[in-house]
Amino acid sequence: MGGEARSVATAGFEGRVKSLGLVFEDERKGCYSSGETVAGHVLLEAAEPVALRALRLEAQGRAIAAWGPSTPLSAAVPAAASEVEYLNVRLSLREPPAGENILLLQPGKHEFPFSFQLPSEPLVTSFTGKYGSIQYCVRAVLERPKVPDESVKREFQVVSPIDVNTPALLTPVLKTQEKMVGCWIFTSGPVSLSAKIERKGYCNGEAIPIYAEIENCSSRLIVPKAAIFQTQTYLASGKTKTVRHMVANVRGNHIASGSTDTWNGKTLKIPPVTPSILDCCVIRVDYSLAVYIHIPGAKKLMLELPLVIGTIPYNGFSSRNSSIASQFSMDMSWLTLTLPEQPEAPPNYADVVSEEEFSRHVPSYTQPSGGEGEACCPVFACIQEFRFQPPPLYSEVDPHPGDVEETQPVSFIL
């Protein structure tokens, strides 16, 4: 590093600043949360002795929503604007000693460390959209005599934690809707849709299992689909702007007229998106899972299930297992009505084969005159005779216990 700064009584040295930079202590840190410490250094390289009045650091965070009028003549003045401040910190990194006006920095490189703590109350997640933004930044300002101030600014990301393990976000969401296809008296029948997700809260990278039942009683070929929508809402001067985006989608199979289809956990993966922003009064970001059906010649049938994209991923097992178990018991409960307590014996073949079929497959044989026929024909006739005979009757008692000697003859009762 260069020489130490020293104070002077006059402002005879303006000097030339070769570079002014700002680095964070941990450049790999992706984001900060409420209560955490933001630390780093301001880097200054002087080509000559530099006189300065002060070197200060400003940290600011605010949400701004604004949009201009439709006429280009007054585009410089926004039609609506709102601003909310979340962070305002000012630190003095270097200033002249008491009684002095100027501080002289020697040529070379200088580092000025800084550190400040974010407010403990919840901060709003960083976001940039079409009609507004939520931004946090650190700005270093170099005040010098006789020359304009120099500054450098760096943004840093803030994420408001959303734990998807809270009871409100672990609640399943279910909706059902039916639509009559046709116009006036020329109706072709209803199309019904029922959709469910196991919980309301998910995180980036998770796959959402979708459970849906589609019944097509219309005369048209329909196509079920699902998509994740992001809805941005901007509030300024009592006015509202809304922007809606599709961020992911999946398509099902065609369903013919009079047919049904079931999605038993069809997955839709969440791409990297901004977490839900629910606690800002000027910008709101919501998500929903839409399960919808395209019906040719008619308005699509759509169900929207609310979603919350969180930051703390699901880590429990009991709630999930109980949800899956209840789903399984609900779907498979009909088995308890059909499964007997004891297995039944197989049916007798004579009960399922008619006499006509039996006689048709058993040809009549005449007694051969040669000795060769006596050897082969009775065997073949015996095979045909027992072709439709039933298997041995079912019994839970072993007819051949283990203590029977191998030399003992074994007989089968047919």
Tab-separated table of N, CA and C in Angstrom, residues 223-291:
chain	number	residue	atom	x	y	z
A	223	VAL	N	-57.355	-30.796	-24.866
A	223	VAL	CA	-55.953	-30.975	-24.473
A	223	VAL	C	-55.741	-30.329	-23.108
A	224	PRO	N	-55.378	-31.092	-22.073
A	224	PRO	CA	-55.092	-30.495	-20.757
A	224	PRO	C	-53.646	-29.997	-20.681
A	225	LYS	N	-53.458	-28.891	-19.989
A	225	LYS	CA	-52.126	-28.312	-19.810
A	225	LYS	C	-52.013	-27.759	-18.393
A	226	ALA	N	-50.771	-27.487	-17.980
A	226	ALA	CA	-50.513	-26.854	-16.684
A	226	ALA	C	-49.365	-25.871	-16.860
A	227	ALA	N	-49.411	-24.772	-16.105
A	227	ALA	CA	-48.376	-23.744	-16.221
A	227	ALA	C	-48.245	-23.007	-14.904
A	228	ILE	N	-47.046	-22.466	-14.670
A	228	ILE	CA	-46.777	-21.595	-13.527
A	228	ILE	C	-46.739	-20.161	-14.039
A	229	PHE	N	-47.559	-19.297	-13.433
A	229	PHE	CA	-47.628	-17.892	-13.823
A	229	PHE	C	-47.070	-17.014	-12.708
A	230	GLN	N	-46.324	-15.987	-13.126
A	230	GLN	CA	-45.859	-14.942	-12.205
A	230	GLN	C	-46.656	-13.673	-12.478
A	231	THR	N	-47.234	-13.109	-11.428
A	231	THR	CA	-48.016	-11.887	-11.563
A	231	THR	C	-47.350	-10.775	-10.766
A	232	GLN	N	-46.926	-9.708	-11.468
A	232	GLN	CA	-46.320	-8.543	-10.836
A	232	GLN	C	-47.376	-7.448	-10.727
A	233	THR	N	-47.527	-6.918	-9.528
A	233	THR	CA	-48.495	-5.847	-9.288
A	233	THR	C	-47.763	-4.624	-8.762
A	234	TYR	N	-47.949	-3.480	-9.434
A	234	TYR	CA	-47.301	-2.234	-9.044
A	234	TYR	C	-48.386	-1.253	-8.590
A	235	LEU	N	-48.161	-0.630	-7.439
A	235	LEU	CA	-49.113	0.318	-6.861
A	235	LEU	C	-48.428	1.675	-6.719
A	236	ALA	N	-48.996	2.688	-7.364
A	236	ALA	CA	-48.406	4.033	-7.296
A	236	ALA	C	-49.489	5.072	-7.480
A	237	SER	N	-49.538	6.035	-6.565
A	237	SER	CA	-50.463	7.173	-6.632
A	237	SER	C	-51.907	6.710	-6.787
A	238	GLY	N	-52.249	5.653	-6.097
A	238	GLY	CA	-53.608	5.143	-6.167
A	238	GLY	C	-53.941	4.385	-7.435
A	239	LYS	N	-52.967	4.163	-8.296
A	239	LYS	CA	-53.178	3.430	-9.547
A	239	LYS	C	-52.434	2.096	-9.501
A	240	THR	N	-52.822	1.195	-10.388
A	240	THR	CA	-52.263	-0.160	-10.383
A	240	THR	C	-51.856	-0.563	-11.792
A	241	LYS	N	-50.704	-1.195	-11.882
A	241	LYS	CA	-50.243	-1.816	-13.121
A	241	LYS	C	-49.967	-3.293	-12.820
A	242	THR	N	-50.362	-4.173	-13.767
A	242	THR	CA	-50.178	-5.610	-13.574
A	242	THR	C	-49.476	-6.201	-14.785
A	243	VAL	N	-48.486	-7.038	-14.520
A	243	VAL	CA	-47.751	-7.748	-15.566
A	243	VAL	C	-47.787	-9.234	-15.213
A	244	ARG	N	-48.146	-10.061	-16.192
A	244	ARG	CA	-48.289	-11.498	-15.960
A	244	ARG	C	-47.420	-12.262	-16.943
A	245	HIS	N	-46.618	-13.198	-16.416
A	245	HIS	CA	-45.710	-13.991	-17.239
A	245	HIS	C	-45.929	-15.474	-16.962
A	246	MET	N	-45.781	-16.302	-18.013
A	246	MET	CA	-45.717	-17.746	-17.837
A	246	MET	C	-44.251	-18.137	-17.696
A	247	VAL	N	-43.901	-18.816	-16.612
A	247	VAL	CA	-42.493	-19.147	-16.356
A	247	VAL	C	-42.188	-20.621	-16.589
A	248	ALA	N	-43.199	-21.490	-16.646
A	248	ALA	CA	-42.984	-22.917	-16.911
A	248	ALA	C	-44.322	-23.533	-17.288
A	249	ASN	N	-44.288	-24.564	-18.124
A	249	ASN	CA	-45.534	-25.221	-18.508
A	249	ASN	C	-45.280	-26.681	-18.869
A	250	VAL	N	-46.355	-27.470	-18.876
A	250	VAL	CA	-46.306	-28.884	-19.247
A	250	VAL	C	-47.612	-29.213	-19.944
A	251	ARG	N	-47.572	-30.194	-20.836
A	251	ARG	CA	-48.733	-30.531	-21.659
A	251	ARG	C	-49.117	-31.983	-21.435
A	252	GLY	N	-50.415	-32.250	-21.415
A	252	GLY	CA	-50.920	-33.601	-21.275
A	252	GLY	C	-51.317	-34.201	-22.611
A	253	ASN	N	-51.893	-35.394	-22.574
A	253	ASN	CA	-52.332	-36.083	-23.782
A	253	ASN	C	-53.714	-35.609	-24.207
A	254	HIS	N	-54.007	-35.774	-25.484
A	254	HIS	CA	-55.336	-35.445	-25.990
A	254	HIS	C	-56.366	-36.370	-25.346
A	255	ILE	N	-57.545	-35.823	-25.108
A	255	ILE	CA	-58.635	-36.598	-24.515
A	255	ILE	C	-59.802	-36.570	-25.491
A	256	ALA	N	-60.172	-37.746	-25.989
A	256	ALA	CA	-61.239	-37.838	-26.973
A	256	ALA	C	-62.597	-37.648	-26.309
A	257	SER	N	-63.590	-37.450	-27.138
A	257	SER	CA	-64.951	-37.289	-26.647
A	257	SER	C	-65.402	-38.534	-25.896
A	258	GLY	N	-66.010	-38.325	-24.729
A	258	GLY	CA	-66.495	-39.430	-23.922
A	258	GLY	C	-65.427	-40.139	-23.119
A	259	SER	N	-64.219	-39.574	-23.053
A	259	SER	CA	-63.105	-40.213	-22.340
A	259	SER	C	-62.716	-39.382	-21.125
A	260	THR	N	-61.912	-39.999	-20.282
A	260	THR	CA	-61.382	-39.337	-19.094
A	260	THR	C	-59.874	-39.530	-19.033
A	261	ASP	N	-59.227	-38.688	-18.262
A	261	ASP	CA	-57.785	-38.794	-18.061
A	261	ASP	C	-57.479	-38.404	-16.622
A	262	THR	N	-56.418	-38.997	-16.074
A	262	THR	CA	-56.013	-38.738	-14.695
A	262	THR	C	-54.526	-38.424	-14.652
A	263	TRP	N	-54.187	-37.345	-13.958
A	263	TRP	CA	-52.786	-37.026	-13.671
A	263	TRP	C	-52.511	-37.457	-12.231
A	264	ASN	N	-51.744	-38.505	-12.088
A	264	ASN	CA	-51.430	-39.016	-10.748
A	264	ASN	C	-50.026	-38.583	-10.345
A	265	GLY	N	-49.846	-37.264	-10.224
A	265	GLY	CA	-48.542	-36.736	-9.830
A	265	GLY	C	-47.704	-36.294	-11.001
A	266	LYS	N	-48.314	-35.784	-12.048
A	266	LYS	CA	-47.561	-35.247	-13.193
A	266	LYS	C	-46.748	-34.047	-12.721
A	267	THR	N	-45.445	-34.034	-13.010
A	267	THR	CA	-44.553	-33.048	-12.411
A	267	THR	C	-44.333	-31.846	-13.315
A	268	LEU	N	-44.185	-30.698	-12.674
A	268	LEU	CA	-43.837	-29.446	-13.343
A	268	LEU	C	-42.747	-28.783	-12.505
A	269	LYS	N	-41.550	-28.651	-13.078
A	269	LYS	CA	-40.396	-28.129	-12.334
A	269	LYS	C	-40.407	-26.605	-12.321
A	270	ILE	N	-40.073	-26.055	-11.148
A	270	ILE	CA	-40.015	-24.600	-10.983
A	270	ILE	C	-38.648	-24.110	-11.458
A	271	PRO	N	-38.589	-23.191	-12.414
A	271	PRO	CA	-37.301	-22.653	-12.858
A	271	PRO	C	-36.780	-21.626	-11.861
A	272	PRO	N	-35.548	-21.140	-12.044
A	272	PRO	CA	-35.036	-20.074	-11.156
A	272	PRO	C	-35.844	-18.783	-11.330
A	273	VAL	N	-36.592	-18.427	-10.325
A	273	VAL	CA	-37.413	-17.213	-10.351
A	273	VAL	C	-37.250	-16.462	-9.037
A	274	THR	N	-37.665	-15.215	-9.024
A	274	THR	CA	-37.660	-14.418	-7.800
A	274	THR	C	-38.636	-15.015	-6.791
A	275	PRO	N	-38.237	-15.155	-5.543
A	275	PRO	CA	-39.212	-15.624	-4.543
A	275	PRO	C	-40.414	-14.690	-4.460
A	276	SER	N	-41.483	-15.198	-3.907
A	276	SER	CA	-42.691	-14.391	-3.753
A	276	SER	C	-42.398	-13.148	-2.915
A	277	ILE	N	-42.940	-12.019	-3.330
A	277	ILE	CA	-42.831	-10.763	-2.581
A	277	ILE	C	-44.238	-10.397	-2.125
A	278	LEU	N	-44.482	-10.545	-0.837
A	278	LEU	CA	-45.823	-10.390	-0.295
A	278	LEU	C	-45.933	-9.268	0.731
A	279	ASP	N	-44.788	-8.675	1.128
A	279	ASP	CA	-44.799	-7.711	2.228
A	279	ASP	C	-44.319	-6.323	1.811
A	280	CYS	N	-44.483	-5.984	0.521
A	280	CYS	CA	-44.121	-4.646	0.044
A	280	CYS	C	-45.399	-3.944	-0.390
A	281	CYS	N	-45.523	-2.666	-0.020
A	281	CYS	CA	-46.761	-1.944	-0.287
A	281	CYS	C	-46.808	-1.308	-1.668
A	282	VAL	N	-45.715	-1.355	-2.430
A	282	VAL	CA	-45.742	-0.762	-3.770
A	282	VAL	C	-45.497	-1.789	-4.870
A	283	ILE	N	-44.848	-2.913	-4.540
A	283	ILE	CA	-44.594	-3.965	-5.525
A	283	ILE	C	-44.927	-5.309	-4.888
A	284	ARG	N	-45.685	-6.118	-5.612
A	284	ARG	CA	-46.051	-7.445	-5.128
A	284	ARG	C	-45.798	-8.449	-6.253
A	285	VAL	N	-45.227	-9.610	-5.890
A	285	VAL	CA	-44.966	-10.676	-6.857
A	285	VAL	C	-45.644	-11.942	-6.346
A	286	ASP	N	-46.622	-12.414	-7.099
A	286	ASP	CA	-47.378	-13.613	-6.737
A	286	ASP	C	-47.175	-14.681	-7.794
A	287	TYR	N	-47.433	-15.937	-7.379
A	287	TYR	CA	-47.350	-17.062	-8.298
A	287	TYR	C	-48.618	-17.901	-8.183
A	288	SER	N	-48.924	-18.613	-9.261
A	288	SER	CA	-50.061	-19.522	-9.261
A	288	SER	C	-49.773	-20.669	-10.215
A	289	LEU	N	-50.352	-21.818	-9.903
A	289	LEU	CA	-50.285	-22.973	-10.789
A	289	LEU	C	-51.638	-23.085	-11.485
A	290	ALA	N	-51.637	-22.925	-12.785
A	290	ALA	CA	-52.870	-22.993	-13.566
A	290	ALA	C	-52.950	-24.337	-14.263
A	291	VAL	N	-54.035	-25.051	-14.042
A	291	VAL	CA	-54.345	-26.270	-14.782
A	291	VAL	C	-55.524	-25.925	-15.666
